[in-house]
């Protein structure tokens, strides 16, 4: 990927339009966040959720996990500017998560699951990294929403499919919300 293309993607992922559609403070208010928790932002991109998470978890830790080094570099640069020292960036190869077992209290995946080659394996890897009683918040594109926004319909994953994958991975539903006309949120518990 060219440098300008990556810069354009980073700019798009942090754009005011995306921030208006994906209301980060509202979404974080729906999660069981405590200042001392350790949370993984899986598929963090340039850190749309990573930095607000780190501010909320001021006595905890945030693992920013992504397959692209350029995205992790964007998180590191933004974290330094924001003077946040509780973010650790981890590069994933996409197949396995670089997290030790039983290390995270929560995991967040924003519009990531539909991109995974093996969705079940990704969720099982997250469950392995989660502590008992931990949570996994999944934000995805609604299957039935038409329009130019988001991935093609055939790439989207329906809520019932996510719930089945989650159940197979050992998770149970705690909360379900429509976030807007494009996205839904599922919070699952280990």
PDB file of C-alpha atoms in Angstrom:
ATOM      1  CA  UNK A   1       0.000   0.000   0.000  1.00  0.00           C
ATOM      2  CA  UNK A   2       1.344   3.418  -0.905  1.00  0.00           C
ATOM      3  CA  UNK A   3       2.138   5.979   1.738  1.00  0.00           C
ATOM      4  CA  UNK A   4      -0.482   8.460   0.488  1.00  0.00           C
ATOM      5  CA  UNK A   5      -3.132   5.735   0.429  1.00  0.00           C
ATOM      6  CA  UNK A   6      -2.320   4.801   4.039  1.00  0.00           C
ATOM      7  CA  UNK A   7      -2.385   8.471   5.077  1.00  0.00           C
ATOM      8  CA  UNK A   8      -5.758   8.888   3.341  1.00  0.00           C
ATOM      9  CA  UNK A   9      -7.130   5.785   5.113  1.00  0.00           C
ATOM     10  CA  UNK A  10      -5.915   7.075   8.488  1.00  0.00           C
ATOM     11  CA  UNK A  11      -7.520  10.449   7.797  1.00  0.00           C
ATOM     12  CA  UNK A  12     -10.789   8.754   6.752  1.00  0.00           C
ATOM     13  CA  UNK A  13     -10.802   6.502   9.859  1.00  0.00           C
ATOM     14  CA  UNK A  14     -10.410   9.544  12.111  1.00  0.00           C
ATOM     15  CA  UNK A  15     -12.677  11.866  10.089  1.00  0.00           C
ATOM     16  CA  UNK A  16     -15.430  13.966  11.686  1.00  0.00           C
ATOM     17  CA  UNK A  17     -17.959  12.063   9.535  1.00  0.00           C
ATOM     18  CA  UNK A  18     -16.862   8.727  11.009  1.00  0.00           C
ATOM     19  CA  UNK A  19     -16.779  10.197  14.519  1.00  0.00           C
ATOM     20  CA  UNK A  20     -20.366  11.406  14.017  1.00  0.00           C
ATOM     21  CA  UNK A  21     -21.454   7.942  12.858  1.00  0.00           C
ATOM     22  CA  UNK A  22     -19.494   5.992  15.489  1.00  0.00           C
ATOM     23  CA  UNK A  23     -20.120   7.929  18.707  1.00  0.00           C
ATOM     24  CA  UNK A  24     -17.086   6.832  20.742  1.00  0.00           C
ATOM     25  CA  UNK A  25     -18.038   8.465  24.088  1.00  0.00           C
ATOM     26  CA  UNK A  26     -21.550   6.989  23.891  1.00  0.00           C
ATOM     27  CA  UNK A  27     -20.229   3.528  23.045  1.00  0.00           C
ATOM     28  CA  UNK A  28     -17.644   3.637  25.840  1.00  0.00           C
ATOM     29  CA  UNK A  29     -20.389   4.685  28.276  1.00  0.00           C
ATOM     30  CA  UNK A  30     -22.171   1.402  27.495  1.00  0.00           C
ATOM     31  CA  UNK A  31     -19.148  -0.698  28.497  1.00  0.00           C
ATOM     32  CA  UNK A  32     -18.115  -1.800  31.992  1.00  0.00           C
ATOM     33  CA  UNK A  33     -15.009   0.352  32.189  1.00  0.00           C
ATOM     34  CA  UNK A  34     -13.112   0.881  35.428  1.00  0.00           C
ATOM     35  CA  UNK A  35      -9.896   2.967  35.611  1.00  0.00           C
ATOM     36  CA  UNK A  36      -7.706  -0.054  36.514  1.00  0.00           C
ATOM     37  CA  UNK A  37      -8.803  -2.471  33.745  1.00  0.00           C
ATOM     38  CA  UNK A  38      -6.765  -3.879  30.871  1.00  0.00           C
ATOM     39  CA  UNK A  39      -8.577  -3.711  27.535  1.00  0.00           C
ATOM     40  CA  UNK A  40      -7.544  -4.774  24.030  1.00  0.00           C
ATOM     41  CA  UNK A  41      -8.614  -2.697  21.025  1.00  0.00           C
ATOM     42  CA  UNK A  42      -8.511  -5.380  18.317  1.00  0.00           C
ATOM     43  CA  UNK A  43      -8.076  -3.965  14.824  1.00  0.00           C
ATOM     44  CA  UNK A  44      -7.389  -0.584  16.390  1.00  0.00           C
ATOM     45  CA  UNK A  45      -6.565   1.229  13.162  1.00  0.00           C
ATOM     46  CA  UNK A  46      -5.192   4.701  13.952  1.00  0.00           C
ATOM     47  CA  UNK A  47      -6.724   4.626  17.438  1.00  0.00           C
ATOM     48  CA  UNK A  48     -10.250   6.027  17.177  1.00  0.00           C
ATOM     49  CA  UNK A  49     -11.138   4.028  20.320  1.00  0.00           C
ATOM     50  CA  UNK A  50      -7.618   3.421  21.656  1.00  0.00           C
ATOM     51  CA  UNK A  51      -6.926   6.935  22.913  1.00  0.00           C
ATOM     52  CA  UNK A  52     -10.335   7.495  24.569  1.00  0.00           C
ATOM     53  CA  UNK A  53     -10.002   4.048  26.165  1.00  0.00           C
ATOM     54  CA  UNK A  54      -6.557   4.965  27.510  1.00  0.00           C
ATOM     55  CA  UNK A  55      -7.958   8.179  29.006  1.00  0.00           C
ATOM     56  CA  UNK A  56     -10.749   6.209  30.706  1.00  0.00           C
ATOM     57  CA  UNK A  57      -8.356   3.510  31.912  1.00  0.00           C
ATOM     58  CA  UNK A  58      -5.875   5.925  33.469  1.00  0.00           C
ATOM     59  CA  UNK A  59      -4.728   3.361  36.040  1.00  0.00           C
ATOM     60  CA  UNK A  60      -5.005   0.442  33.602  1.00  0.00           C
ATOM     61  CA  UNK A  61      -3.665  -0.541  30.220  1.00  0.00           C
ATOM     62  CA  UNK A  62      -4.789  -0.606  26.586  1.00  0.00           C
ATOM     63  CA  UNK A  63      -3.378  -3.045  24.056  1.00  0.00           C
ATOM     64  CA  UNK A  64      -3.743  -1.599  20.553  1.00  0.00           C
ATOM     65  CA  UNK A  65      -3.649  -4.568  18.168  1.00  0.00           C
ATOM     66  CA  UNK A  66      -3.569  -4.305  14.376  1.00  0.00           C
ATOM     67  CA  UNK A  67      -2.166  -6.113  11.343  1.00  0.00           C
ATOM     68  CA  UNK A  68      -0.791  -2.909   9.795  1.00  0.00           C
ATOM     69  CA  UNK A  69       2.377  -1.350  11.180  1.00  0.00           C
ATOM     70  CA  UNK A  70       1.338   2.058   9.755  1.00  0.00           C
ATOM     71  CA  UNK A  71      -1.803   2.031  11.881  1.00  0.00           C
ATOM     72  CA  UNK A  72       0.184   1.119  14.989  1.00  0.00           C
ATOM     73  CA  UNK A  73       2.625   3.924  14.234  1.00  0.00           C
ATOM     74  CA  UNK A  74      -0.316   6.339  13.973  1.00  0.00           C
ATOM     75  CA  UNK A  75      -1.511   5.160  17.420  1.00  0.00           C
ATOM     76  CA  UNK A  76       1.977   5.631  18.906  1.00  0.00           C
ATOM     77  CA  UNK A  77       2.292   9.139  17.421  1.00  0.00           C
ATOM     78  CA  UNK A  78      -1.160  10.171  18.643  1.00  0.00           C
ATOM     79  CA  UNK A  79      -0.513   8.663  22.100  1.00  0.00           C
ATOM     80  CA  UNK A  80       2.707  10.666  22.490  1.00  0.00           C
ATOM     81  CA  UNK A  81       0.921  13.876  21.467  1.00  0.00           C
ATOM     82  CA  UNK A  82      -1.855  13.123  23.977  1.00  0.00           C
ATOM     83  CA  UNK A  83       0.736  12.215  26.652  1.00  0.00           C
ATOM     84  CA  UNK A  84      -0.755   8.776  27.215  1.00  0.00           C
ATOM     85  CA  UNK A  85       1.696   6.222  28.563  1.00  0.00           C
ATOM     86  CA  UNK A  86      -0.694   3.313  29.136  1.00  0.00           C
ATOM     87  CA  UNK A  87      -0.970   2.139  25.510  1.00  0.00           C
ATOM     88  CA  UNK A  88       1.018  -0.832  24.204  1.00  0.00           C
ATOM     89  CA  UNK A  89       0.893  -1.482  20.454  1.00  0.00           C
ATOM     90  CA  UNK A  90       1.015  -5.074  19.252  1.00  0.00           C
ATOM     91  CA  UNK A  91       1.283  -6.257  15.652  1.00  0.00           C
ATOM     92  CA  UNK A  92      -0.906  -9.219  14.762  1.00  0.00           C
ATOM     93  CA  UNK A  93      -0.367 -11.488  11.795  1.00  0.00           C
ATOM     94  CA  UNK A  94      -4.134 -11.751  11.450  1.00  0.00           C
ATOM     95  CA  UNK A  95      -4.261 -15.440  12.348  1.00  0.00           C
ATOM     96  CA  UNK A  96      -3.313 -15.269  16.023  1.00  0.00           C
ATOM     97  CA  UNK A  97      -3.545 -12.521  18.602  1.00  0.00           C
ATOM     98  CA  UNK A  98      -0.297 -11.436  20.285  1.00  0.00           C
ATOM     99  CA  UNK A  99      -1.915 -11.521  23.734  1.00  0.00           C
ATOM    100  CA  UNK A 100      -1.097 -13.850  26.616  1.00  0.00           C
ATOM    101  CA  UNK A 101      -3.926 -16.009  28.027  1.00  0.00           C
ATOM    102  CA  UNK A 102      -6.073 -14.478  30.789  1.00  0.00           C
ATOM    103  CA  UNK A 103      -4.563 -10.983  30.465  1.00  0.00           C
ATOM    104  CA  UNK A 104      -7.421  -8.698  29.396  1.00  0.00           C
ATOM    105  CA  UNK A 105     -10.590  -7.653  31.205  1.00  0.00           C
ATOM    106  CA  UNK A 106     -12.232  -6.578  27.969  1.00  0.00           C
ATOM    107  CA  UNK A 107     -11.834  -6.515  24.218  1.00  0.00           C
ATOM    108  CA  UNK A 108     -13.285  -4.152  21.638  1.00  0.00           C
ATOM    109  CA  UNK A 109     -13.690  -4.882  17.926  1.00  0.00           C
ATOM    110  CA  UNK A 110     -15.069  -2.019  15.867  1.00  0.00           C
ATOM    111  CA  UNK A 111     -15.948  -3.058  12.306  1.00  0.00           C
ATOM    112  CA  UNK A 112     -13.232  -5.729  12.366  1.00  0.00           C
ATOM    113  CA  UNK A 113     -14.944  -9.112  12.602  1.00  0.00           C
ATOM    114  CA  UNK A 114     -16.358  -8.986   9.069  1.00  0.00           C
ATOM    115  CA  UNK A 115     -12.782  -8.586   7.738  1.00  0.00           C
ATOM    116  CA  UNK A 116     -11.359 -11.642   9.532  1.00  0.00           C
ATOM    117  CA  UNK A 117     -10.520 -14.640   7.362  1.00  0.00           C
ATOM    118  CA  UNK A 118     -11.438 -17.002  10.219  1.00  0.00           C
ATOM    119  CA  UNK A 119     -13.988 -15.225  12.403  1.00  0.00           C
ATOM    120  CA  UNK A 120     -14.409 -18.174  14.767  1.00  0.00           C
ATOM    121  CA  UNK A 121     -10.672 -18.493  15.368  1.00  0.00           C
ATOM    122  CA  UNK A 122     -10.402 -14.742  16.041  1.00  0.00           C
ATOM    123  CA  UNK A 123     -13.162 -14.907  18.666  1.00  0.00           C
ATOM    124  CA  UNK A 124     -11.628 -18.003  20.268  1.00  0.00           C
ATOM    125  CA  UNK A 125      -8.286 -16.180  20.453  1.00  0.00           C
ATOM    126  CA  UNK A 126      -9.967 -13.232  22.141  1.00  0.00           C
ATOM    127  CA  UNK A 127     -11.726 -15.540  24.623  1.00  0.00           C
ATOM    128  CA  UNK A 128      -8.374 -17.171  25.455  1.00  0.00           C
ATOM    129  CA  UNK A 129      -6.873 -13.734  26.181  1.00  0.00           C
ATOM    130  CA  UNK A 130      -9.836 -12.676  28.346  1.00  0.00           C
ATOM    131  CA  UNK A 131     -10.000 -13.133  32.092  1.00  0.00           C
ATOM    132  CA  UNK A 132     -12.965 -15.025  33.508  1.00  0.00           C
ATOM    133  CA  UNK A 133     -15.968 -12.692  33.568  1.00  0.00           C
ATOM    134  CA  UNK A 134     -14.384 -10.462  30.940  1.00  0.00           C
ATOM    135  CA  UNK A 135     -16.344  -8.792  28.164  1.00  0.00           C
ATOM    136  CA  UNK A 136     -16.041  -8.510  24.409  1.00  0.00           C
ATOM    137  CA  UNK A 137     -17.757  -5.615  22.616  1.00  0.00           C
ATOM    138  CA  UNK A 138     -18.357  -6.101  18.909  1.00  0.00           C
ATOM    139  CA  UNK A 139     -19.502  -3.264  16.667  1.00  0.00           C
ATOM    140  CA  UNK A 140     -20.424  -4.288  13.146  1.00  0.00           C
ATOM    141  CA  UNK A 141     -22.211  -3.057  10.056  1.00  0.00           C
ATOM    142  CA  UNK A 142     -25.879  -3.983   9.861  1.00  0.00           C
ATOM    143  CA  UNK A 143     -26.527  -6.554   7.188  1.00  0.00           C
ATOM    144  CA  UNK A 144     -29.689  -4.997   5.730  1.00  0.00           C
ATOM    145  CA  UNK A 145     -28.482  -1.387   5.504  1.00  0.00           C
ATOM    146  CA  UNK A 146     -28.163  -0.244   1.901  1.00  0.00           C
ATOM    147  CA  UNK A 147     -26.127   2.654   0.635  1.00  0.00           C
ATOM    148  CA  UNK A 148     -22.614   3.665  -0.216  1.00  0.00           C
ATOM    149  CA  UNK A 149     -21.396   3.578   3.395  1.00  0.00           C
ATOM    150  CA  UNK A 150     -19.394   0.615   4.616  1.00  0.00           C
ATOM    151  CA  UNK A 151     -18.447  -2.718   3.108  1.00  0.00           C
ATOM    152  CA  UNK A 152     -20.499  -4.553   0.456  1.00  0.00           C
ATOM    153  CA  UNK A 153     -23.485  -6.547   1.759  1.00  0.00           C
ATOM    154  CA  UNK A 154     -21.769  -9.877   1.125  1.00  0.00           C
ATOM    155  CA  UNK A 155     -18.913  -8.897   3.487  1.00  0.00           C
ATOM    156  CA  UNK A 156     -21.178  -7.837   6.352  1.00  0.00           C
ATOM    157  CA  UNK A 157     -22.026 -10.242   9.152  1.00  0.00           C
ATOM    158  CA  UNK A 158     -25.537 -10.524  10.547  1.00  0.00           C
ATOM    159  CA  UNK A 159     -26.090 -10.260  14.301  1.00  0.00           C
ATOM    160  CA  UNK A 160     -27.378 -13.824  14.539  1.00  0.00           C
ATOM    161  CA  UNK A 161     -24.198 -15.085  12.847  1.00  0.00           C
ATOM    162  CA  UNK A 162     -22.012 -13.142  15.298  1.00  0.00           C
ATOM    163  CA  UNK A 163     -24.039 -14.507  18.198  1.00  0.00           C
ATOM    164  CA  UNK A 164     -23.560 -18.085  16.961  1.00  0.00           C
ATOM    165  CA  UNK A 165     -19.808 -17.583  16.517  1.00  0.00           C
ATOM    166  CA  UNK A 166     -19.651 -16.023  19.985  1.00  0.00           C
ATOM    167  CA  UNK A 167     -21.569 -18.920  21.525  1.00  0.00           C
ATOM    168  CA  UNK A 168     -19.235 -21.404  19.797  1.00  0.00           C
ATOM    169  CA  UNK A 169     -16.267 -19.484  21.251  1.00  0.00           C
ATOM    170  CA  UNK A 170     -17.682 -19.647  24.799  1.00  0.00           C
ATOM    171  CA  UNK A 171     -19.303 -16.216  25.064  1.00  0.00           C
ATOM    172  CA  UNK A 172     -22.839 -15.285  26.064  1.00  0.00           C
ATOM    173  CA  UNK A 173     -24.828 -12.170  25.184  1.00  0.00           C
ATOM    174  CA  UNK A 174     -24.982  -9.463  27.831  1.00  0.00           C
ATOM    175  CA  UNK A 175     -26.295  -6.512  25.807  1.00  0.00           C
ATOM    176  CA  UNK A 176     -27.431  -5.650  22.299  1.00  0.00           C
ATOM    177  CA  UNK A 177     -27.893  -2.111  20.925  1.00  0.00           C
ATOM    178  CA  UNK A 178     -28.579  -0.437  17.612  1.00  0.00           C
ATOM    179  CA  UNK A 179     -26.019   2.364  17.553  1.00  0.00           C
ATOM    180  CA  UNK A 180     -27.335   4.085  14.431  1.00  0.00           C
ATOM    181  CA  UNK A 181     -28.821   3.138  11.073  1.00  0.00           C
ATOM    182  CA  UNK A 182     -25.505   1.518  10.053  1.00  0.00           C
ATOM    183  CA  UNK A 183     -24.090  -0.251  13.128  1.00  0.00           C
ATOM    184  CA  UNK A 184     -25.053  -2.588  15.943  1.00  0.00           C
ATOM    185  CA  UNK A 185     -23.252  -3.333  19.212  1.00  0.00           C
ATOM    186  CA  UNK A 186     -23.091  -6.696  20.960  1.00  0.00           C
ATOM    187  CA  UNK A 187     -21.495  -7.014  24.390  1.00  0.00           C
ATOM    188  CA  UNK A 188     -20.605 -10.604  25.205  1.00  0.00           C
ATOM    189  CA  UNK A 189     -19.355 -12.093  28.471  1.00  0.00           C
ATOM    190  CA  UNK A 190     -16.899 -14.935  29.050  1.00  0.00           C
TER     191      UNK A 190
END
